[in-house]
Amino acid sequence: MSSTIEDLTIHYEEDDQIIVKELDKVVLTKGAWTTIMFRYKQLDRKSGEYGKDMYTIRRFRKMNGEYRPQSKFNISSPDQARKIIDALQGWIKDLED
């Protein structure tokens, strides 16, 4: 568990091998409920190579001084990411008009 937002990560190692390599993160909200979007690559154990860039949005809740994972949403493809971006941009544009 992590006690600070800066320490929250999806980096994961097993037997001294990086399985999930965190490439970047953006903190979307801070506080008792924190939301972070991560960019990462996952190791294909068969080939030994890392796959394509992937994205996930994770929600953490701070309890007893430690952040604990509460929920997650994995963006399954670049096409899905574009659809999310397009929908949000359209909704925001509607609000601004």
PDB file of N, CA, C and O in Angstrom, residues 13-87:
ATOM      1  N   GLU A  13       6.388  -6.416 -10.638  1.00  0.00           N
ATOM      2  CA  GLU A  13       7.499  -7.331 -10.898  1.00  0.00           C
ATOM      3  C   GLU A  13       7.208  -8.675 -10.265  1.00  0.00           C
ATOM      4  O   GLU A  13       6.565  -8.761  -9.220  1.00  0.00           O
ATOM      5  N   GLU A  14       7.731  -9.702 -10.913  1.00  0.00           N
ATOM      6  CA  GLU A  14       7.614 -11.064 -10.398  1.00  0.00           C
ATOM      7  C   GLU A  14       8.937 -11.765 -10.680  1.00  0.00           C
ATOM      8  O   GLU A  14       9.401 -11.766 -11.827  1.00  0.00           O
ATOM      9  N   ASP A  15       9.541 -12.329  -9.676  1.00  0.00           N
ATOM     10  CA  ASP A  15      10.831 -13.021  -9.836  1.00  0.00           C
ATOM     11  C   ASP A  15      11.862 -12.148 -10.541  1.00  0.00           C
ATOM     12  O   ASP A  15      12.529 -12.582 -11.483  1.00  0.00           O
ATOM     13  N   ASP A  16      11.986 -10.895 -10.107  1.00  0.00           N
ATOM     14  CA  ASP A  16      12.931  -9.922 -10.660  1.00  0.00           C
ATOM     15  C   ASP A  16      12.707  -9.605 -12.137  1.00  0.00           C
ATOM     16  O   ASP A  16      13.615  -9.138 -12.819  1.00  0.00           O
ATOM     17  N   GLN A  17      11.508  -9.873 -12.640  1.00  0.00           N
ATOM     18  CA  GLN A  17      11.177  -9.549 -14.024  1.00  0.00           C
ATOM     19  C   GLN A  17       9.993  -8.579 -14.015  1.00  0.00           C
ATOM     20  O   GLN A  17       8.998  -8.804 -13.315  1.00  0.00           O
ATOM     21  N   ILE A  18      10.104  -7.507 -14.805  1.00  0.00           N
ATOM     22  CA  ILE A  18       9.024  -6.530 -14.876  1.00  0.00           C
ATOM     23  C   ILE A  18       7.911  -7.106 -15.745  1.00  0.00           C
ATOM     24  O   ILE A  18       8.110  -7.372 -16.925  1.00  0.00           O
ATOM     25  N   ILE A  19       6.742  -7.280 -15.141  1.00  0.00           N
ATOM     26  CA  ILE A  19       5.581  -7.822 -15.851  1.00  0.00           C
ATOM     27  C   ILE A  19       4.727  -6.680 -16.406  1.00  0.00           C
ATOM     28  O   ILE A  19       4.288  -6.726 -17.536  1.00  0.00           O
ATOM     29  N   VAL A  20       4.488  -5.665 -15.585  1.00  0.00           N
ATOM     30  CA  VAL A  20       3.752  -4.471 -16.008  1.00  0.00           C
ATOM     31  C   VAL A  20       4.699  -3.292 -15.864  1.00  0.00           C
ATOM     32  O   VAL A  20       5.133  -2.973 -14.762  1.00  0.00           O
ATOM     33  N   LYS A  21       5.017  -2.665 -17.001  1.00  0.00           N
ATOM     34  CA  LYS A  21       5.944  -1.534 -17.022  1.00  0.00           C
ATOM     35  C   LYS A  21       5.136  -0.245 -17.161  1.00  0.00           C
ATOM     36  O   LYS A  21       4.516  -0.003 -18.196  1.00  0.00           O
ATOM     37  N   GLU A  22       5.129   0.554 -16.096  1.00  0.00           N
ATOM     38  CA  GLU A  22       4.428   1.836 -16.135  1.00  0.00           C
ATOM     39  C   GLU A  22       5.244   2.817 -16.968  1.00  0.00           C
ATOM     40  O   GLU A  22       6.421   3.035 -16.713  1.00  0.00           O
ATOM     41  N   LEU A  23       4.594   3.423 -17.970  1.00  0.00           N
ATOM     42  CA  LEU A  23       5.268   4.379 -18.844  1.00  0.00           C
ATOM     43  C   LEU A  23       4.995   5.821 -18.432  1.00  0.00           C
ATOM     44  O   LEU A  23       5.849   6.690 -18.613  1.00  0.00           O
ATOM     45  N   ASP A  24       3.792   6.070 -17.917  1.00  0.00           N
ATOM     46  CA  ASP A  24       3.425   7.434 -17.539  1.00  0.00           C
ATOM     47  C   ASP A  24       2.176   7.363 -16.677  1.00  0.00           C
ATOM     48  O   ASP A  24       1.474   6.347 -16.654  1.00  0.00           O
ATOM     49  N   LYS A  25       1.912   8.450 -15.960  1.00  0.00           N
ATOM     50  CA  LYS A  25       0.663   8.548 -15.206  1.00  0.00           C
ATOM     51  C   LYS A  25       0.261  10.002 -15.111  1.00  0.00           C
ATOM     52  O   LYS A  25       1.107  10.899 -15.124  1.00  0.00           O
ATOM     53  N   VAL A  26      -1.055  10.221 -15.062  1.00  0.00           N
ATOM     54  CA  VAL A  26      -1.625  11.551 -14.916  1.00  0.00           C
ATOM     55  C   VAL A  26      -2.626  11.475 -13.768  1.00  0.00           C
ATOM     56  O   VAL A  26      -3.540  10.643 -13.787  1.00  0.00           O
ATOM     57  N   VAL A  27      -2.427  12.317 -12.772  1.00  0.00           N
ATOM     58  CA  VAL A  27      -3.351  12.374 -11.647  1.00  0.00           C
ATOM     59  C   VAL A  27      -4.533  13.226 -12.082  1.00  0.00           C
ATOM     60  O   VAL A  27      -4.376  14.414 -12.387  1.00  0.00           O
ATOM     61  N   LEU A  28      -5.718  12.615 -12.124  1.00  0.00           N
ATOM     62  CA  LEU A  28      -6.925  13.326 -12.553  1.00  0.00           C
ATOM     63  C   LEU A  28      -7.605  14.033 -11.388  1.00  0.00           C
ATOM     64  O   LEU A  28      -8.151  15.122 -11.566  1.00  0.00           O
ATOM     65  N   THR A  29      -7.607  13.402 -10.220  1.00  0.00           N
ATOM     66  CA  THR A  29      -8.157  14.030  -9.013  1.00  0.00           C
ATOM     67  C   THR A  29      -7.321  13.610  -7.823  1.00  0.00           C
ATOM     68  O   THR A  29      -6.750  12.516  -7.792  1.00  0.00           O
ATOM     69  N   LYS A  30      -7.251  14.502  -6.831  1.00  0.00           N
ATOM     70  CA  LYS A  30      -6.511  14.230  -5.596  1.00  0.00           C
ATOM     71  C   LYS A  30      -7.472  14.310  -4.423  1.00  0.00           C
ATOM     72  O   LYS A  30      -8.509  14.942  -4.515  1.00  0.00           O
ATOM     73  N   GLY A  31      -7.077  13.695  -3.336  1.00  0.00           N
ATOM     74  CA  GLY A  31      -7.875  13.763  -2.119  1.00  0.00           C
ATOM     75  C   GLY A  31      -8.093  12.379  -1.546  1.00  0.00           C
ATOM     76  O   GLY A  31      -7.357  11.438  -1.854  1.00  0.00           O
ATOM     77  N   ALA A  32      -9.113  12.261  -0.706  1.00  0.00           N
ATOM     78  CA  ALA A  32      -9.423  10.975  -0.096  1.00  0.00           C
ATOM     79  C   ALA A  32      -9.776   9.942  -1.168  1.00  0.00           C
ATOM     80  O   ALA A  32      -9.506   8.760  -1.021  1.00  0.00           O
ATOM     81  N   TRP A  33     -10.400  10.412  -2.232  1.00  0.00           N
ATOM     82  CA  TRP A  33     -10.645   9.585  -3.417  1.00  0.00           C
ATOM     83  C   TRP A  33      -9.774  10.158  -4.527  1.00  0.00           C
ATOM     84  O   TRP A  33      -9.939  11.299  -4.935  1.00  0.00           O
ATOM     85  N   THR A  34      -8.834   9.371  -5.013  1.00  0.00           N
ATOM     86  CA  THR A  34      -7.877   9.811  -6.026  1.00  0.00           C
ATOM     87  C   THR A  34      -8.082   8.994  -7.295  1.00  0.00           C
ATOM     88  O   THR A  34      -8.264   7.774  -7.227  1.00  0.00           O
ATOM     89  N   THR A  35      -8.037   9.673  -8.431  1.00  0.00           N
ATOM     90  CA  THR A  35      -8.188   9.005  -9.720  1.00  0.00           C
ATOM     91  C   THR A  35      -6.941   9.268 -10.547  1.00  0.00           C
ATOM     92  O   THR A  35      -6.515  10.411 -10.692  1.00  0.00           O
ATOM     93  N   ILE A  36      -6.369   8.190 -11.075  1.00  0.00           N
ATOM     94  CA  ILE A  36      -5.131   8.297 -11.854  1.00  0.00           C
ATOM     95  C   ILE A  36      -5.288   7.509 -13.157  1.00  0.00           C
ATOM     96  O   ILE A  36      -5.803   6.384 -13.147  1.00  0.00           O
ATOM     97  N   MET A  37      -4.820   8.095 -14.252  1.00  0.00           N
ATOM     98  CA  MET A  37      -4.777   7.398 -15.528  1.00  0.00           C
ATOM     99  C   MET A  37      -3.331   6.976 -15.782  1.00  0.00           C
ATOM    100  O   MET A  37      -2.416   7.796 -15.675  1.00  0.00           O
ATOM    101  N   PHE A  38      -3.137   5.711 -16.098  1.00  0.00           N
ATOM    102  CA  PHE A  38      -1.807   5.157 -16.340  1.00  0.00           C
ATOM    103  C   PHE A  38      -1.663   4.716 -17.794  1.00  0.00           C
ATOM    104  O   PHE A  38      -2.606   4.194 -18.394  1.00  0.00           O
ATOM    105  N   ARG A  39      -0.463   4.893 -18.314  1.00  0.00           N
ATOM    106  CA  ARG A  39      -0.051   4.334 -19.606  1.00  0.00           C
ATOM    107  C   ARG A  39       0.987   3.273 -19.269  1.00  0.00           C
ATOM    108  O   ARG A  39       1.923   3.533 -18.495  1.00  0.00           O
ATOM    109  N   TYR A  40       0.849   2.085 -19.865  1.00  0.00           N
ATOM    110  CA  TYR A  40       1.733   0.995 -19.502  1.00  0.00           C
ATOM    111  C   TYR A  40       1.884  -0.026 -20.625  1.00  0.00           C
ATOM    112  O   TYR A  40       1.164   0.027 -21.624  1.00  0.00           O
ATOM    113  N   LYS A  41       2.827  -0.923 -20.445  1.00  0.00           N
ATOM    114  CA  LYS A  41       3.019  -2.068 -21.339  1.00  0.00           C
ATOM    115  C   LYS A  41       3.067  -3.311 -20.468  1.00  0.00           C
ATOM    116  O   LYS A  41       3.575  -3.276 -19.349  1.00  0.00           O
ATOM    117  N   GLN A  42       2.562  -4.391 -21.019  1.00  0.00           N
ATOM    118  CA  GLN A  42       2.556  -5.654 -20.288  1.00  0.00           C
ATOM    119  C   GLN A  42       3.417  -6.676 -21.023  1.00  0.00           C
ATOM    120  O   GLN A  42       3.399  -6.761 -22.249  1.00  0.00           O
ATOM    121  N   LEU A  43       4.151  -7.453 -20.241  1.00  0.00           N
ATOM    122  CA  LEU A  43       5.042  -8.464 -20.809  1.00  0.00           C
ATOM    123  C   LEU A  43       4.240  -9.657 -21.313  1.00  0.00           C
ATOM    124  O   LEU A  43       3.374 -10.181 -20.604  1.00  0.00           O
ATOM    125  N   ASP A  44       4.539 -10.077 -22.540  1.00  0.00           N
ATOM    126  CA  ASP A  44       3.999 -11.329 -23.070  1.00  0.00           C
ATOM    127  C   ASP A  44       4.969 -12.415 -22.626  1.00  0.00           C
ATOM    128  O   ASP A  44       6.110 -12.470 -23.095  1.00  0.00           O
ATOM    129  N   ARG A  45       4.555 -13.244 -21.712  1.00  0.00           N
ATOM    130  CA  ARG A  45       5.465 -14.238 -21.125  1.00  0.00           C
ATOM    131  C   ARG A  45       5.951 -15.265 -22.140  1.00  0.00           C
ATOM    132  O   ARG A  45       7.037 -15.807 -21.991  1.00  0.00           O
ATOM    133  N   LYS A  46       5.162 -15.519 -23.172  1.00  0.00           N
ATOM    134  CA  LYS A  46       5.575 -16.494 -24.184  1.00  0.00           C
ATOM    135  C   LYS A  46       6.705 -15.964 -25.053  1.00  0.00           C
ATOM    136  O   LYS A  46       7.694 -16.648 -25.289  1.00  0.00           O
ATOM    137  N   SER A  47       6.542 -14.726 -25.533  1.00  0.00           N
ATOM    138  CA  SER A  47       7.550 -14.167 -26.443  1.00  0.00           C
ATOM    139  C   SER A  47       8.667 -13.441 -25.701  1.00  0.00           C
ATOM    140  O   SER A  47       9.740 -13.231 -26.249  1.00  0.00           O
ATOM    141  N   GLY A  48       8.385 -13.020 -24.458  1.00  0.00           N
ATOM    142  CA  GLY A  48       9.368 -12.252 -23.716  1.00  0.00           C
ATOM    143  C   GLY A  48       9.417 -10.784 -24.124  1.00  0.00           C
ATOM    144  O   GLY A  48      10.264 -10.034 -23.656  1.00  0.00           O
ATOM    145  N   GLU A  49       8.497 -10.367 -24.998  1.00  0.00           N
ATOM    146  CA  GLU A  49       8.433  -8.991 -25.487  1.00  0.00           C
ATOM    147  C   GLU A  49       7.268  -8.261 -24.822  1.00  0.00           C
ATOM    148  O   GLU A  49       6.277  -8.875 -24.435  1.00  0.00           O
ATOM    149  N   TYR A  50       7.405  -6.942 -24.752  1.00  0.00           N
ATOM    150  CA  TYR A  50       6.307  -6.131 -24.242  1.00  0.00           C
ATOM    151  C   TYR A  50       5.331  -5.840 -25.367  1.00  0.00           C
ATOM    152  O   TYR A  50       5.737  -5.602 -26.512  1.00  0.00           O
ATOM    153  N   GLY A  51       4.054  -5.843 -25.041  1.00  0.00           N
ATOM    154  CA  GLY A  51       3.011  -5.579 -26.018  1.00  0.00           C
ATOM    155  C   GLY A  51       2.849  -4.096 -26.281  1.00  0.00           C
ATOM    156  O   GLY A  51       3.681  -3.272 -25.894  1.00  0.00           O
ATOM    157  N   LYS A  52       1.748  -3.777 -26.913  1.00  0.00           N
ATOM    158  CA  LYS A  52       1.442  -2.393 -27.275  1.00  0.00           C
ATOM    159  C   LYS A  52       1.136  -1.563 -26.032  1.00  0.00           C
ATOM    160  O   LYS A  52       0.859  -2.099 -24.967  1.00  0.00           O
ATOM    161  N   ASP A  53       1.176  -0.248 -26.197  1.00  0.00           N
ATOM    162  CA  ASP A  53       0.797   0.642 -25.110  1.00  0.00           C
ATOM    163  C   ASP A  53      -0.654   0.383 -24.735  1.00  0.00           C
ATOM    164  O   ASP A  53      -1.511   0.194 -25.608  1.00  0.00           O
ATOM    165  N   MET A  54      -0.905   0.383 -23.435  1.00  0.00           N
ATOM    166  CA  MET A  54      -2.248   0.186 -22.915  1.00  0.00           C
ATOM    167  C   MET A  54      -2.530   1.296 -21.912  1.00  0.00           C
ATOM    168  O   MET A  54      -1.607   1.976 -21.454  1.00  0.00           O
ATOM    169  N   TYR A  55      -3.804   1.459 -21.575  1.00  0.00           N
ATOM    170  CA  TYR A  55      -4.215   2.551 -20.694  1.00  0.00           C
ATOM    171  C   TYR A  55      -5.230   2.034 -19.686  1.00  0.00           C
ATOM    172  O   TYR A  55      -6.049   1.174 -20.002  1.00  0.00           O
ATOM    173  N   THR A  56      -5.168   2.576 -18.486  1.00  0.00           N
ATOM    174  CA  THR A  56      -6.128   2.204 -17.452  1.00  0.00           C
ATOM    175  C   THR A  56      -6.389   3.412 -16.568  1.00  0.00           C
ATOM    176  O   THR A  56      -5.501   4.247 -16.373  1.00  0.00           O
ATOM    177  N   ILE A  57      -7.596   3.499 -16.067  1.00  0.00           N
ATOM    178  CA  ILE A  57      -7.961   4.534 -15.110  1.00  0.00           C
ATOM    179  C   ILE A  57      -8.244   3.822 -13.794  1.00  0.00           C
ATOM    180  O   ILE A  57      -9.030   2.865 -13.760  1.00  0.00           O
ATOM    181  N   ARG A  58      -7.537   4.243 -12.749  1.00  0.00           N
ATOM    182  CA  ARG A  58      -7.668   3.592 -11.443  1.00  0.00           C
ATOM    183  C   ARG A  58      -8.153   4.593 -10.411  1.00  0.00           C
ATOM    184  O   ARG A  58      -7.757   5.749 -10.414  1.00  0.00           O
ATOM    185  N   ARG A  59      -8.989   4.106  -9.526  1.00  0.00           N
ATOM    186  CA  ARG A  59      -9.538   4.920  -8.443  1.00  0.00           C
ATOM    187  C   ARG A  59      -9.047   4.341  -7.129  1.00  0.00           C
ATOM    188  O   ARG A  59      -9.097   3.126  -6.917  1.00  0.00           O
ATOM    189  N   PHE A  60      -8.527   5.215  -6.278  1.00  0.00           N
ATOM    190  CA  PHE A  60      -7.988   4.808  -4.980  1.00  0.00           C
ATOM    191  C   PHE A  60      -8.704   5.571  -3.879  1.00  0.00           C
ATOM    192  O   PHE A  60      -9.085   6.725  -4.062  1.00  0.00           O
ATOM    193  N   ARG A  61      -8.834   4.928  -2.729  1.00  0.00           N
ATOM    194  CA  ARG A  61      -9.439   5.570  -1.561  1.00  0.00           C
ATOM    195  C   ARG A  61      -8.446   5.524  -0.417  1.00  0.00           C
ATOM    196  O   ARG A  61      -7.863   4.471  -0.129  1.00  0.00           O
ATOM    197  N   LYS A  62      -8.253   6.656   0.229  1.00  0.00           N
ATOM    198  CA  LYS A  62      -7.314   6.714   1.347  1.00  0.00           C
ATOM    199  C   LYS A  62      -8.055   6.354   2.636  1.00  0.00           C
ATOM    200  O   LYS A  62      -9.020   7.015   3.027  1.00  0.00           O
ATOM    201  N   MET A  63      -7.595   5.285   3.279  1.00  0.00           N
ATOM    202  CA  MET A  63      -8.164   4.830   4.547  1.00  0.00           C
ATOM    203  C   MET A  63      -7.013   4.500   5.486  1.00  0.00           C
ATOM    204  O   MET A  63      -6.065   3.813   5.091  1.00  0.00           O
ATOM    205  N   ASN A  64      -7.101   5.005   6.706  1.00  0.00           N
ATOM    206  CA  ASN A  64      -6.059   4.758   7.709  1.00  0.00           C
ATOM    207  C   ASN A  64      -4.669   5.135   7.192  1.00  0.00           C
ATOM    208  O   ASN A  64      -3.693   4.424   7.429  1.00  0.00           O
ATOM    209  N   GLY A  65      -4.599   6.231   6.415  1.00  0.00           N
ATOM    210  CA  GLY A  65      -3.317   6.736   5.941  1.00  0.00           C
ATOM    211  C   GLY A  65      -2.739   6.027   4.736  1.00  0.00           C
ATOM    212  O   GLY A  65      -1.647   6.361   4.284  1.00  0.00           O
ATOM    213  N   GLU A  66      -3.456   5.048   4.179  1.00  0.00           N
ATOM    214  CA  GLU A  66      -2.962   4.289   3.030  1.00  0.00           C
ATOM    215  C   GLU A  66      -3.978   4.331   1.891  1.00  0.00           C
ATOM    216  O   GLU A  66      -5.185   4.216   2.125  1.00  0.00           O
ATOM    217  N   TYR A  67      -3.478   4.479   0.649  1.00  0.00           N
ATOM    218  CA  TYR A  67      -4.354   4.421  -0.516  1.00  0.00           C
ATOM    219  C   TYR A  67      -4.605   2.960  -0.878  1.00  0.00           C
ATOM    220  O   TYR A  67      -3.680   2.170  -0.985  1.00  0.00           O
ATOM    221  N   ARG A  68      -5.868   2.647  -1.080  1.00  0.00           N
ATOM    222  CA  ARG A  68      -6.264   1.282  -1.450  1.00  0.00           C
ATOM    223  C   ARG A  68      -7.035   1.333  -2.768  1.00  0.00           C
ATOM    224  O   ARG A  68      -7.878   2.214  -2.963  1.00  0.00           O
ATOM    225  N   PRO A  69      -6.744   0.387  -3.678  1.00  0.00           N
ATOM    226  CA  PRO A  69      -7.474   0.378  -4.954  1.00  0.00           C
ATOM    227  C   PRO A  69      -8.961   0.105  -4.718  1.00  0.00           C
ATOM    228  O   PRO A  69      -9.320  -0.742  -3.906  1.00  0.00           O
ATOM    229  N   GLN A  70      -9.809   0.853  -5.434  1.00  0.00           N
ATOM    230  CA  GLN A  70     -11.259   0.693  -5.303  1.00  0.00           C
ATOM    231  C   GLN A  70     -11.903   0.214  -6.594  1.00  0.00           C
ATOM    232  O   GLN A  70     -12.801  -0.601  -6.560  1.00  0.00           O
ATOM    233  N   SER A  71     -11.440   0.745  -7.718  1.00  0.00           N
ATOM    234  CA  SER A  71     -12.014   0.337  -8.996  1.00  0.00           C
ATOM    235  C   SER A  71     -11.030   0.651 -10.114  1.00  0.00           C
ATOM    236  O   SER A  71     -10.076   1.408  -9.924  1.00  0.00           O
ATOM    237  N   LYS A  72     -11.290   0.039 -11.278  1.00  0.00           N
ATOM    238  CA  LYS A  72     -10.432   0.296 -12.425  1.00  0.00           C
ATOM    239  C   LYS A  72     -11.233   0.137 -13.707  1.00  0.00           C
ATOM    240  O   LYS A  72     -12.236  -0.580 -13.749  1.00  0.00           O
ATOM    241  N   PHE A  73     -10.780   0.842 -14.724  1.00  0.00           N
ATOM    242  CA  PHE A  73     -11.342   0.720 -16.054  1.00  0.00           C
ATOM    243  C   PHE A  73     -10.183   0.629 -17.025  1.00  0.00           C
ATOM    244  O   PHE A  73      -9.353   1.538 -17.094  1.00  0.00           O
ATOM    245  N   ASN A  74     -10.104  -0.474 -17.744  1.00  0.00           N
ATOM    246  CA  ASN A  74      -9.049  -0.665 -18.732  1.00  0.00           C
ATOM    247  C   ASN A  74      -9.567  -0.258 -20.102  1.00  0.00           C
ATOM    248  O   ASN A  74     -10.640  -0.708 -20.523  1.00  0.00           O
ATOM    249  N   ILE A  75      -8.828   0.595 -20.768  1.00  0.00           N
ATOM    250  CA  ILE A  75      -9.167   1.000 -22.124  1.00  0.00           C
ATOM    251  C   ILE A  75      -8.551  -0.054 -23.044  1.00  0.00           C
ATOM    252  O   ILE A  75      -7.341  -0.236 -23.066  1.00  0.00           O
ATOM    253  N   SER A  76      -9.416  -0.748 -23.771  1.00  0.00           N
ATOM    254  CA  SER A  76      -8.992  -1.978 -24.435  1.00  0.00           C
ATOM    255  C   SER A  76      -8.277  -1.797 -25.767  1.00  0.00           C
ATOM    256  O   SER A  76      -7.644  -2.734 -26.238  1.00  0.00           O
ATOM    257  N   SER A  77      -8.382  -0.607 -26.363  1.00  0.00           N
ATOM    258  CA  SER A  77      -7.746  -0.425 -27.671  1.00  0.00           C
ATOM    259  C   SER A  77      -7.604   1.057 -27.984  1.00  0.00           C
ATOM    260  O   SER A  77      -8.312   1.890 -27.400  1.00  0.00           O
ATOM    261  N   PRO A  78      -6.736   1.388 -28.943  1.00  0.00           N
ATOM    262  CA  PRO A  78      -6.646   2.786 -29.382  1.00  0.00           C
ATOM    263  C   PRO A  78      -7.985   3.287 -29.924  1.00  0.00           C
ATOM    264  O   PRO A  78      -8.347   4.444 -29.724  1.00  0.00           O
ATOM    265  N   ASP A  79      -8.744   2.410 -30.583  1.00  0.00           N
ATOM    266  CA  ASP A  79     -10.051   2.807 -31.112  1.00  0.00           C
ATOM    267  C   ASP A  79     -10.996   3.200 -29.974  1.00  0.00           C
ATOM    268  O   ASP A  79     -11.693   4.218 -30.062  1.00  0.00           O
ATOM    269  N   GLN A  80     -11.011   2.424 -28.908  1.00  0.00           N
ATOM    270  CA  GLN A  80     -11.856   2.765 -27.768  1.00  0.00           C
ATOM    271  C   GLN A  80     -11.400   4.078 -27.132  1.00  0.00           C
ATOM    272  O   GLN A  80     -12.232   4.910 -26.756  1.00  0.00           O
ATOM    273  N   ALA A  81     -10.094   4.290 -27.040  1.00  0.00           N
ATOM    274  CA  ALA A  81      -9.564   5.538 -26.481  1.00  0.00           C
ATOM    275  C   ALA A  81     -10.025   6.730 -27.315  1.00  0.00           C
ATOM    276  O   ALA A  81     -10.446   7.752 -26.769  1.00  0.00           O
ATOM    277  N   ARG A  82      -9.964   6.600 -28.641  1.00  0.00           N
ATOM    278  CA  ARG A  82     -10.410   7.689 -29.525  1.00  0.00           C
ATOM    279  C   ARG A  82     -11.903   7.984 -29.342  1.00  0.00           C
ATOM    280  O   ARG A  82     -12.326   9.134 -29.350  1.00  0.00           O
ATOM    281  N   LYS A  83     -12.703   6.939 -29.177  1.00  0.00           N
ATOM    282  CA  LYS A  83     -14.139   7.123 -28.973  1.00  0.00           C
ATOM    283  C   LYS A  83     -14.411   7.852 -27.655  1.00  0.00           C
ATOM    284  O   LYS A  83     -15.300   8.715 -27.578  1.00  0.00           O
ATOM    285  N   ILE A  84     -13.663   7.527 -26.629  1.00  0.00           N
ATOM    286  CA  ILE A  84     -13.806   8.208 -25.332  1.00  0.00           C
ATOM    287  C   ILE A  84     -13.426   9.683 -25.491  1.00  0.00           C
ATOM    288  O   ILE A  84     -14.141  10.580 -25.032  1.00  0.00           O
ATOM    289  N   ILE A  85     -12.304   9.941 -26.159  1.00  0.00           N
ATOM    290  CA  ILE A  85     -11.847  11.319 -26.392  1.00  0.00           C
ATOM    291  C   ILE A  85     -12.899  12.093 -27.179  1.00  0.00           C
ATOM    292  O   ILE A  85     -13.261  13.216 -26.816  1.00  0.00           O
ATOM    293  N   ASP A  86     -13.398  11.495 -28.271  1.00  0.00           N
ATOM    294  CA  ASP A  86     -14.392  12.167 -29.109  1.00  0.00           C
ATOM    295  C   ASP A  86     -15.658  12.491 -28.327  1.00  0.00           C
ATOM    296  O   ASP A  86     -16.214  13.588 -28.451  1.00  0.00           O
ATOM    297  N   ALA A  87     -16.129  11.549 -27.526  1.00  0.00           N
ATOM    298  CA  ALA A  87     -17.346  11.776 -26.734  1.00  0.00           C
ATOM    299  C   ALA A  87     -17.139  12.916 -25.744  1.00  0.00           C
ATOM    300  O   ALA A  87     -17.969  13.823 -25.641  1.00  0.00           O
TER     301      ALA A  87
END
